[in-house]
Coordinates of C-alpha atoms in Angstrom, one line a residue:
X1315 CA -21.3 24.8 -33.9
X1316 CA -24.5 23.9 -32.1
X1317 CA -23.6 26.5 -29.4
X1318 CA -24.3 29.2 -32.0
X1319 CA -28.0 28.3 -31.8
X1320 CA -28.2 29.8 -28.3
X1321 CA -28.9 33.5 -27.7
X1322 CA -25.5 33.9 -26.1
X1323 CA -24.0 31.4 -28.5
X1324 CA -21.4 33.7 -30.1
X1325 CA -20.0 34.6 -26.7
X1326 CA -19.9 31.0 -25.5
X1327 CA -18.3 29.9 -28.7
X1328 CA -15.6 32.6 -28.5
X1329 CA -14.9 31.8 -24.8
X1330 CA -14.6 28.1 -25.6
X1331 CA -12.3 28.8 -28.5
X1332 CA -10.0 31.0 -26.3
X1333 CA -9.8 28.2 -23.7
X1334 CA -8.9 25.6 -26.2
X1335 CA -6.2 27.9 -27.7
X1336 CA -4.6 28.2 -24.3
X1337 CA -4.4 24.6 -23.3
X1338 CA -1.1 23.7 -24.9
X1339 CA 0.5 27.0 -23.9
X1340 CA -0.6 27.0 -20.3
X1341 CA -0.2 23.3 -19.5
X1342 CA 2.6 22.3 -21.9
X1343 CA 0.5 19.6 -23.5
X1344 CA -0.2 19.0 -27.1
X1345 CA -3.8 19.6 -28.1
X1346 CA -5.6 17.6 -30.7
X1347 CA -9.1 18.2 -31.9
X1348 CA -11.5 16.7 -34.4
X1349 CA -13.6 19.4 -36.1
X1350 CA -15.7 18.3 -39.1
X1351 CA -17.5 20.4 -41.6
X1352 CA -20.2 22.7 -40.2
X1353 CA -23.7 21.2 -40.4
X1354 CA -25.4 24.6 -40.9
X1355 CA -25.9 26.0 -44.4
X1356 CA -25.9 29.6 -43.2
X1357 CA -22.9 31.6 -44.5
X1358 CA -22.3 33.3 -41.2
X1359 CA -21.9 30.0 -39.5
X1360 CA -19.5 28.7 -42.1
X1361 CA -17.4 31.9 -41.7
X1362 CA -17.4 31.5 -37.9
X1363 CA -16.3 27.9 -38.0
X1364 CA -13.7 28.5 -40.7
X1365 CA -12.3 31.4 -38.6
X1366 CA -12.2 29.1 -35.5
X1367 CA -10.3 26.5 -37.4
X1368 CA -7.8 29.0 -38.5
X1369 CA -7.3 30.4 -35.0
X1370 CA -6.9 26.9 -33.5
X1371 CA -4.3 26.0 -36.2
X1372 CA -2.5 29.3 -35.6
X1373 CA -2.4 28.5 -31.9
X1374 CA -0.7 25.1 -32.6
X1375 CA -3.7 22.9 -32.1
X1376 CA -3.6 19.7 -34.3
X1377 CA -6.9 19.8 -36.1
X1378 CA -8.4 16.9 -38.0
X1379 CA -11.5 16.7 -40.1
X1380 CA -12.6 13.3 -38.7
X1381 CA -11.7 10.8 -36.0
X1382 CA -10.3 8.3 -38.5
X1383 CA -7.7 10.8 -39.8
X1384 CA -6.8 11.8 -36.2
X1385 CA -6.3 8.3 -35.0
X1386 CA -4.3 7.3 -38.1
X1387 CA -2.0 10.3 -37.7
X1388 CA -1.6 9.9 -34.0
X1389 CA -0.7 6.2 -34.5
X1390 CA 2.0 7.2 -37.0
X1391 CA 3.4 9.7 -34.5
X1392 CA 3.4 7.2 -31.6
X1393 CA 5.3 4.7 -33.8
X1394 CA 7.8 7.4 -34.8
X1395 CA 8.4 8.3 -31.1
X1396 CA 8.8 4.6 -30.2
X1397 CA 11.4 4.1 -33.0
X1398 CA 13.4 7.2 -31.9
X1399 CA 13.6 5.8 -28.3
X1400 CA 14.6 2.3 -29.5

């Protein structure tokens, strides 16, 4: 979100978003991100961040609102995989 403070922020934000969306597809790796609530109160920033979240989820990126939820969920997933292999 802080990138949007730059003069070329929208372009940099969009390029970064496009790169993140291609990670799993191009490299065959799962992509996990933590993306909390936008800090800015401006409506256009909220719309941009909400749209980014939607695009990332549509691209198959596992998106979490905070690090605690991400680590808890990944821990459950790792235990599940370990049990399947046992």
